[in-house]
XYZ file of C-alpha atoms in Angstrom:
566
model
C 0.370 -0.296 0.218
C 2.844 2.052 0.666
C 4.404 1.783 -3.011
C 0.999 2.354 -5.012
C 0.880 5.818 -2.473
C 3.687 6.621 -3.504
C 2.830 5.857 -7.616
C -0.692 7.080 -7.289
C -0.871 9.594 -4.709
C 2.725 10.840 -4.018
C 1.850 14.408 -2.659
C -0.344 13.703 -0.894
C -0.320 14.255 3.041
C -3.103 11.379 4.111
C -4.417 9.383 3.283
C -8.360 11.221 3.560
C -6.801 13.781 0.863
C -6.897 10.858 -1.175
C -10.354 9.780 -0.682
C -11.386 13.310 -1.574
C -9.103 13.341 -4.511
C -10.647 10.012 -5.406
C -14.562 10.156 -4.368
C -15.448 13.574 -3.290
C -16.716 15.548 -0.890
C -19.259 12.993 1.301
C -17.015 9.955 1.009
C -13.724 12.331 2.224
C -16.278 13.534 5.248
C -17.175 9.558 6.234
C -13.719 8.110 6.140
C -12.503 11.427 8.042
C -14.535 10.578 11.156
C -13.201 7.081 10.907
C -9.762 7.667 10.612
C -10.048 10.058 13.781
C -12.383 7.169 15.566
C -8.716 4.732 15.159
C -6.708 7.861 16.022
C -8.600 8.097 19.148
C -9.404 4.047 20.019
C -5.926 3.372 19.387
C -4.759 6.606 22.397
C -7.367 5.176 23.998
C -5.614 2.021 24.388
C -2.343 3.136 24.391
C -3.443 5.274 27.838
C -5.590 3.121 29.598
C -2.606 -0.192 29.629
C -0.111 2.463 30.349
C -1.868 4.075 33.217
C -3.375 0.526 34.908
C 0.251 -0.310 34.811
C 1.879 2.653 35.956
C -0.985 2.456 39.111
C 0.166 -1.343 39.494
C 3.621 -0.921 39.975
C 4.594 2.514 41.768
C 0.973 3.399 43.116
C 0.230 6.839 41.585
C -3.258 7.418 41.188
C -4.648 5.625 38.322
C -7.128 8.411 36.887
C -3.732 10.860 37.132
C -1.617 8.706 35.461
C -4.490 8.728 33.036
C -3.687 12.639 32.512
C 0.475 12.234 32.405
C 1.053 9.773 29.973
C -0.341 11.920 27.385
C 1.471 15.543 28.876
C 5.283 13.852 27.963
C 4.274 12.933 24.911
C 3.253 16.617 23.628
C 6.179 17.724 24.571
C 8.684 16.740 22.468
C 5.809 16.349 19.839
C 5.291 20.014 19.782
C 8.691 20.731 19.759
C 10.275 18.081 16.946
C 7.195 17.225 14.792
C 7.318 13.976 12.873
C 11.006 13.823 12.668
C 11.338 13.834 16.077
C 8.592 11.369 16.296
C 11.587 9.006 13.741
C 14.533 10.312 16.398
C 12.101 8.920 19.824
C 10.784 5.358 18.537
C 14.388 4.604 17.554
C 15.377 6.253 20.624
C 12.784 3.762 22.139
C 12.276 0.587 20.481
C 16.380 0.591 21.284
C 15.254 0.385 25.080
C 12.099 -1.861 24.424
C 14.348 -3.941 22.372
C 17.182 -4.405 25.554
C 14.396 -4.789 27.770
C 12.848 -7.433 25.951
C 16.038 -9.358 25.791
C 16.647 -8.870 29.512
C 13.720 -10.815 29.852
C 13.455 -13.294 27.698
C 16.773 -14.424 28.940
C 15.935 -14.126 32.306
C 12.896 -16.530 31.720
C 14.380 -19.206 30.570
C 18.333 -19.291 31.637
C 18.933 -16.950 34.973
C 16.718 -16.794 36.662
C 16.530 -19.259 40.232
C 12.419 -19.727 39.985
C 12.239 -20.447 36.490
C 15.636 -20.509 34.633
C 14.687 -23.012 31.772
C 12.729 -24.371 29.485
C 11.613 -27.646 30.936
C 11.277 -25.964 34.163
C 8.543 -23.783 33.003
C 7.214 -26.663 31.362
C 6.327 -28.904 34.211
C 4.979 -25.782 36.100
C 2.915 -25.317 33.157
C 1.723 -29.034 33.278
C 1.275 -28.861 36.761
C -1.517 -26.510 37.046
C -3.426 -27.211 34.445
C -3.197 -31.113 35.675
C -6.804 -32.280 36.439
C -4.892 -33.142 39.669
C -4.348 -29.461 40.353
C -6.770 -28.721 43.670
C -9.959 -26.399 42.072
C -12.072 -26.456 45.564
C -12.184 -23.924 47.324
C -10.700 -22.817 49.856
C -7.885 -21.653 46.375
C -5.083 -20.739 47.137
C -5.521 -17.448 46.339
C -8.090 -15.402 43.933
C -8.053 -15.372 40.548
C -5.884 -19.330 40.953
C -5.164 -20.809 37.872
C -6.525 -24.707 38.470
C -7.419 -27.918 36.218
C -7.353 -28.470 32.767
C -7.966 -25.358 30.138
C -12.025 -25.703 28.681
C -11.086 -25.288 24.387
C -7.741 -26.755 24.506
C -6.669 -30.123 23.516
C -6.138 -31.675 26.951
C -6.987 -29.026 28.692
C -3.335 -27.895 27.861
C -2.000 -25.010 27.825
C 1.087 -26.475 25.603
C -0.728 -26.728 23.035
C -2.077 -24.450 19.303
C -4.835 -26.679 19.091
C -7.056 -24.131 21.254
C -10.432 -23.068 19.970
C -9.971 -19.885 22.212
C -6.766 -19.015 20.114
C -8.697 -19.758 17.332
C -10.995 -17.050 18.031
C -8.864 -14.771 19.900
C -6.377 -14.843 16.647
C -9.563 -13.840 14.049
C -10.291 -10.790 16.173
C -6.464 -9.944 16.473
C -6.024 -10.109 12.503
C -9.426 -8.154 12.319
C -8.901 -5.574 14.314
C -5.062 -4.731 13.281
C -6.240 -4.226 9.685
C -8.306 -2.004 11.415
C -5.077 -0.030 13.100
C -2.466 -0.697 9.660
C -5.464 1.168 7.224
C -7.853 2.736 9.097
C -4.630 4.809 11.833
C -3.736 8.058 9.242
C 0.387 7.306 11.335
C 1.016 4.458 9.280
C 0.125 6.456 6.512
C 1.681 8.940 7.615
C 5.001 7.503 7.954
C 4.075 5.789 4.282
C 4.443 9.463 2.959
C 7.432 10.459 4.492
C 9.324 7.205 3.666
C 12.476 7.103 0.596
C 10.373 4.770 -2.334
C 13.688 2.683 -2.272
C 13.302 1.621 1.467
C 9.869 1.964 1.352
C 8.906 -1.854 0.763
C 11.887 -3.359 2.106
C 11.621 -1.527 5.287
C 8.253 -2.180 6.231
C 8.743 -6.386 5.922
C 11.343 -6.087 8.076
C 10.034 -3.876 10.387
C 7.232 -6.184 10.298
C 9.290 -9.480 11.248
C 11.123 -7.520 13.679
C 7.783 -6.030 15.926
C 6.678 -9.867 15.664
C 9.353 -10.483 17.715
C 7.816 -8.364 20.783
C 4.414 -10.208 21.583
C 5.746 -13.816 20.310
C 8.991 -13.366 23.018
C 7.436 -11.749 25.551
C 4.280 -13.784 25.419
C 6.722 -16.766 25.287
C 8.673 -15.037 28.103
C 6.068 -13.192 30.435
C 3.385 -14.450 29.888
C 4.171 -18.299 30.104
C 5.592 -16.887 32.428
C 3.153 -15.855 34.987
C 1.059 -19.005 34.937
C 4.409 -21.351 36.103
C 4.775 -19.082 38.813
C 1.066 -19.250 39.769
C 0.858 -15.588 40.866
C -2.377 -14.578 42.501
C -3.904 -12.241 39.150
C -7.441 -12.138 38.553
C -8.842 -12.014 35.312
C -9.833 -8.091 35.445
C -6.354 -7.735 35.990
C -5.146 -9.447 33.511
C -7.510 -7.355 30.669
C -5.662 -4.793 32.245
C -1.894 -5.827 31.141
C -0.782 -6.200 34.326
C 0.510 -9.220 33.762
C 4.269 -8.345 32.369
C 4.545 -6.189 35.398
C 3.605 -8.877 38.343
C 6.118 -11.537 36.348
C 9.572 -8.777 35.965
C 8.638 -8.251 40.296
C 8.142 -11.850 41.178
C 11.766 -12.555 39.344
C 13.502 -9.483 39.763
C 11.637 -7.325 42.099
C 11.718 -3.676 42.634
C 14.887 -4.111 39.353
C 11.867 -5.529 37.402
C 9.106 -3.453 37.703
C 11.415 0.100 37.020
C 12.866 -2.121 34.021
C 9.405 -2.860 32.978
C 8.280 0.235 33.664
C 11.000 1.851 31.922
C 9.523 -0.790 28.562
C 6.068 0.720 28.836
C 6.858 4.590 29.076
C 8.994 3.778 26.100
C 6.854 2.329 23.910
C 3.280 5.067 25.248
C 5.255 7.304 24.120
C 6.737 6.453 21.277
C 3.185 5.069 19.459
C 1.751 8.151 21.034
C 3.247 10.607 19.506
C 2.980 8.846 16.650
C -1.113 9.221 17.119
C -0.292 13.354 18.105
C 1.306 13.495 14.718
C -1.901 11.524 12.421
C -4.720 13.696 14.369
C -1.932 16.552 14.020
C -2.232 16.335 9.976
C -5.855 14.735 9.046
C -7.467 18.220 11.152
C -4.247 20.305 9.326
C -4.522 18.840 6.215
C -7.974 17.566 5.545
C -9.890 19.884 8.014
C -7.840 23.197 7.933
C -7.345 23.479 4.571
C -9.238 22.048 2.849
C -12.810 23.626 4.177
C -11.310 26.754 6.478
C -8.700 28.303 5.159
C -7.726 26.757 1.229
C -4.910 29.118 0.675
C -2.959 28.764 4.078
C 0.686 29.339 4.614
C 3.161 26.927 5.286
C 3.699 28.705 8.987
C 0.185 28.833 9.121
C -0.219 24.878 8.932
C 2.363 24.612 11.335
C 0.725 27.185 13.875
C -2.809 24.625 13.682
C -0.328 21.537 13.765
C 0.922 22.270 16.999
C -2.581 23.435 18.819
C -4.052 20.406 17.300
C -1.259 18.747 18.864
C -2.362 20.401 22.253
C -5.792 19.838 22.321
C -6.108 16.815 21.407
C -3.370 15.026 23.961
C -5.632 17.418 26.538
C -8.823 16.130 25.073
C -7.422 12.161 25.011
C -6.258 12.636 29.338
C -9.269 13.460 30.211
C -11.079 10.591 27.764
C -8.667 7.816 29.154
C -9.792 8.999 33.073
C -13.611 8.815 31.630
C -12.804 5.205 30.217
C -10.864 4.041 33.728
C -13.833 4.965 36.114
C -16.614 3.316 33.594
C -14.072 0.384 33.951
C -13.330 -0.078 30.591
C -9.794 -2.138 30.786
C -7.338 -1.892 27.540
C -8.001 -5.881 26.081
C -11.936 -4.829 26.014
C -10.716 -1.962 23.954
C -8.550 -3.704 22.191
C -11.001 -7.006 21.141
C -13.778 -3.842 20.139
C -11.582 -1.967 17.864
C -12.504 -4.056 14.761
C -15.859 -3.964 14.937
C -15.574 0.026 15.406
C -13.368 0.734 12.493
C -13.286 -2.844 10.349
C -15.695 -2.032 7.474
C -13.160 0.748 6.459
C -10.803 -1.285 6.132
C -11.526 -2.846 2.645
C -12.849 0.547 1.007
C -9.150 2.007 1.294
C -7.565 -1.174 0.267
C -9.379 -1.367 -3.231
C -9.297 2.992 -3.369
C -5.541 2.724 -4.359
C -5.598 -0.716 -5.885
C -8.912 -1.121 -7.834
C -10.013 0.720 -10.559
C -13.681 0.205 -10.091
C -13.932 0.437 -6.709
C -16.829 3.544 -6.553
C -17.942 6.697 -3.868
C -21.492 5.173 -3.292
C -19.842 1.373 -2.625
C -16.948 3.120 -0.391
C -19.393 5.142 1.449
C -22.859 2.597 2.020
C -19.914 -0.706 2.575
C -17.833 1.808 5.340
C -21.398 2.603 7.485
C -23.558 -0.050 7.174
C -20.782 -2.503 8.084
C -20.133 -0.918 11.507
C -23.643 -0.790 12.095
C -24.012 -4.160 10.917
C -21.150 -4.891 13.583
C -22.393 -3.472 15.909
C -25.623 -4.778 15.682
C -24.513 -8.628 15.815
C -21.851 -8.099 18.379
C -24.486 -6.945 20.554
C -27.289 -9.218 18.652
C -24.782 -12.166 19.855
C -24.179 -10.599 23.311
C -27.863 -10.757 24.221
C -28.379 -14.204 22.555
C -25.395 -16.181 24.032
C -25.448 -14.503 27.797
C -28.663 -12.841 28.333
C -27.546 -9.579 29.056
C -25.154 -6.753 28.101
C -22.661 -5.050 29.988
C -19.251 -5.177 30.015
C -18.155 -8.207 31.070
C -20.656 -9.913 28.245
C -20.059 -8.201 25.379
C -15.797 -8.682 26.567
C -16.343 -12.182 25.886
C -14.754 -13.886 22.773
C -18.341 -15.377 20.784
C -19.628 -11.868 20.928
C -16.468 -9.684 19.973
C -15.560 -12.496 17.069
C -19.170 -12.087 15.441
C -19.424 -8.119 15.286
C -15.524 -7.984 13.852
C -16.046 -10.809 11.314
C -19.540 -9.489 9.981
C -18.019 -5.733 9.515
C -15.164 -6.234 7.698
C -16.847 -8.764 5.586
C -19.563 -6.267 4.935
C -18.498 -3.298 4.457
C -15.756 -4.707 1.555
C -18.922 -6.685 -0.062
C -21.151 -4.220 -0.187
C -18.794 -1.547 -1.443
C -18.110 -4.479 -4.038
C -21.081 -5.479 -5.165
C -21.833 -1.918 -5.648
C -18.432 -0.823 -7.269
C -19.561 -4.145 -10.160
C -22.816 -2.531 -10.650
C -21.743 0.943 -11.109
C -17.549 0.524 -12.004
C -16.007 4.655 -11.867
C -13.311 2.426 -13.686
C -10.573 5.358 -12.166
C -7.810 5.984 -13.548
C -6.554 7.930 -10.216
C -5.280 11.688 -12.242
C -7.098 13.687 -9.579
C -5.079 11.780 -6.757
C -1.581 12.936 -8.473
C -2.667 16.435 -9.293
C -2.702 16.430 -5.136
C -0.105 20.105 -4.139
C 1.800 20.521 -1.359
C 1.607 23.173 0.556
C 4.457 25.095 -0.497
C 6.936 24.105 -3.713
C 9.716 21.112 -2.852
C 11.928 20.860 -5.422
C 13.085 17.180 -5.832
C 16.753 16.672 -6.418
C 17.713 14.104 -9.742
C 17.879 11.032 -7.008
C 14.521 11.496 -5.742
C 12.948 12.128 -9.834
C 14.780 8.931 -10.076
C 12.852 7.050 -6.366
C 9.781 7.998 -8.467
C 9.463 6.355 -11.600
C 7.113 3.241 -12.224
C 9.155 0.720 -13.380
C 10.989 1.380 -10.352
C 8.105 1.419 -7.589
C 6.169 -1.218 -9.967
C 9.359 -3.658 -9.867
C 9.059 -2.359 -5.580
C 5.760 -3.721 -5.603
C 6.089 -7.284 -7.531
C 8.588 -7.538 -4.601
C 6.705 -6.889 -1.418
C 4.033 -8.872 -3.235
C 6.373 -12.005 -3.227
C 7.977 -11.893 0.073
C 5.363 -10.329 1.692
C 3.012 -12.843 0.785
C 5.428 -15.502 1.064
C 6.206 -14.544 5.083
C 2.189 -14.080 5.635
C 1.957 -17.797 4.763
C 4.477 -18.972 6.558
C 3.747 -17.014 9.550
C 0.190 -17.160 9.487
C -0.938 -20.560 8.769
C 1.968 -23.051 7.873
C 3.394 -22.847 11.477
C 0.567 -23.008 12.825
C 0.096 -26.324 11.068
C 2.654 -28.241 11.354
C 2.349 -27.263 15.708
C -0.581 -29.127 15.140
C 0.391 -32.925 15.365
C 2.782 -32.125 18.077
C -0.458 -31.720 20.505
C -0.028 -31.367 23.491
C 3.760 -29.775 23.376
C 6.177 -32.122 25.159
C 9.662 -30.768 26.840
C 11.776 -31.687 23.590
C 9.565 -29.454 21.607
C 8.713 -26.950 24.030
C 12.897 -26.134 24.628
C 12.871 -25.533 20.700
C 9.675 -23.591 20.508
C 11.745 -21.205 23.278
C 14.890 -21.200 21.456
C 13.580 -19.737 18.165
C 11.454 -17.296 21.010
C 14.778 -16.433 22.259
C 16.746 -16.364 18.772
C 13.735 -14.419 16.812
C 13.664 -11.731 20.050
C 18.143 -11.504 19.764
C 18.207 -11.114 16.040
C 15.413 -8.723 15.706
C 16.239 -6.713 18.812
C 20.721 -6.235 17.824
C 19.019 -5.821 14.487
C 16.781 -2.993 15.433
C 19.869 -1.086 16.867
C 22.588 -1.807 14.717
C 21.009 -1.663 11.103
C 19.780 2.232 11.379
C 23.396 3.553 13.004
C 25.086 0.953 10.276
C 23.024 2.935 6.945
C 23.531 6.488 8.677
C 27.335 5.724 9.901
C 28.496 8.497 7.443
C 26.361 11.105 8.491
C 26.704 10.318 12.093
C 30.820 10.841 11.864
C 29.685 13.847 10.058
C 28.056 15.299 12.460
C 30.336 13.681 15.090
C 33.164 15.399 13.572
C 31.669 19.057 12.520
C 30.518 19.290 16.868
C 34.313 18.360 18.066
C 36.083 21.035 15.340
C 33.894 23.447 15.340
C 35.868 25.581 18.158
C 39.516 24.671 15.306
C 38.200 25.661 12.728
C 37.435 28.938 13.833
C 40.336 29.434 15.437
C 42.016 29.203 12.252
C 40.412 31.413 10.146
C 41.060 33.976 13.167
C 44.618 33.204 12.714
C 44.673 33.443 9.283
C 42.473 37.005 9.800
C 45.375 38.277 11.028
C 47.735 37.363 9.409
C 45.944 38.879 6.472
C 45.574 42.512 8.696
C 49.873 42.043 9.050
C 50.382 41.994 5.524
C 48.339 44.724 4.391
C 49.367 47.127 7.260
C 53.000 46.033 5.882
C 51.254 46.718 2.510
C 49.569 49.805 1.852
C 49.562 49.604 -1.505
C 47.803 46.000 -1.032
C 45.507 47.688 1.017
C 44.481 49.949 -1.551
C 44.031 47.641 -4.038
C 41.820 45.506 -1.599
C 39.184 48.177 -1.342
C 39.196 48.417 -5.308
C 38.519 45.640 -5.777
C 35.604 45.850 -3.143
C 34.117 48.808 -4.357
C 34.099 47.270 -7.915
C 32.229 44.581 -7.007
C 29.436 46.378 -5.424
C 29.393 48.592 -8.607
C 28.946 45.150 -10.192
């Protein structure tokens, strides 16, 4: 999709600008609402999870944490904009991955409480054993005991899990929404160089996978293996990693996890602020209020939006916490609300027949039908509709699937009946706020043959890795049934290796690619004073020569006057 933007809308600032250029004002307003809703949902998840963990680790009031977390993000986003976001993302990613590696090795090699895959394996078997006492009095509130419903042989050590499959589908639908409908991803795609976009996104996806995979395999399974007193509500609020870190490392673990959390939340939060700022400045202010706005005016409005949205989200997070909404509930529900816009946005850049009417109807009715299905299944299955019942697997699965498929189906049918047959001329006419002179290198990068070649490369490799990770890997794990010690050890080794190699690449590769620039900057920082000393010394010598030779001084002034006349 990033390659398609370079080919079909090279000067666009936001995804909604492309919607307006292709489908007009009505579609623009609809997708603008869905994009802003996505940013609100993603930011709310960051603040709900962040405030819950900060409250658990430090004792800071959860409502105060909800409002204070955005303030730090606002400061450096206001100061540096998108460039600050990119720089912060690298620095924060380094910290996150260093902490990840520490936790993974701690659980499987260094901890005196766990320390090896075999110990973790045996503990997980004991927890899910039929022999484990599951009657009153239990050892602690939230005790995990006995076989798990829906899992093969009731075991944690299996890929044959009905709950896991349901969560996987919900996760895929929801994350399609947060990628396709979140303007933050489009802003990054637009800002990236065409020559590095396709490889960068594929590599970034593989590196990102190390975070949920390695952390879940270490801190997630570690919490179960240690039989920590976590309730279902605490797990839903994202407190599992915090509990495991404290159990294994004490105060040091809480500090490390708090640092990791702060880096992750602020980096992602900055991206969301920039995304909302871009939508409000380019798609609202520049489009409907002041079409002739200068770059300076756009910047002022952008900063005001960053400040306003950050404060709004702080208040909204307080309200959500007060209402009892958790990170887990919001994560599962996001696909219901925004999933209907996924396929219409994909069709916009990939399908010439996709029309405006189908996009509008599919997005709106897909969302409405998704919500109706979600609440109806909740009522039928559990007899009541509240935060607890709406957050369960069956209603969430139904709502997510109906939302994304209905949105795409309606748009597809309308487009086949009344095709637009679009050639992307109007999207290519989108202009920047101020004229930018492209260098020969940049012009070379935007050549159609290069972009087409890049698209073919990413389709081949992207589809290949998707099939391997989403389909083949789980399928090859099914014959194992309940993992024995050897198979689980192999699984743990993959998690350790993926986390370690991914962390090494994400830390080292940007430095290697930018080493020449880094050397020049550092050289300039350390040689600047010496250079000025040399210049001053040269001036003193020239003045001495001119004083000793009056004719030379006169000749100098004459040449200077001639230069002024010219």
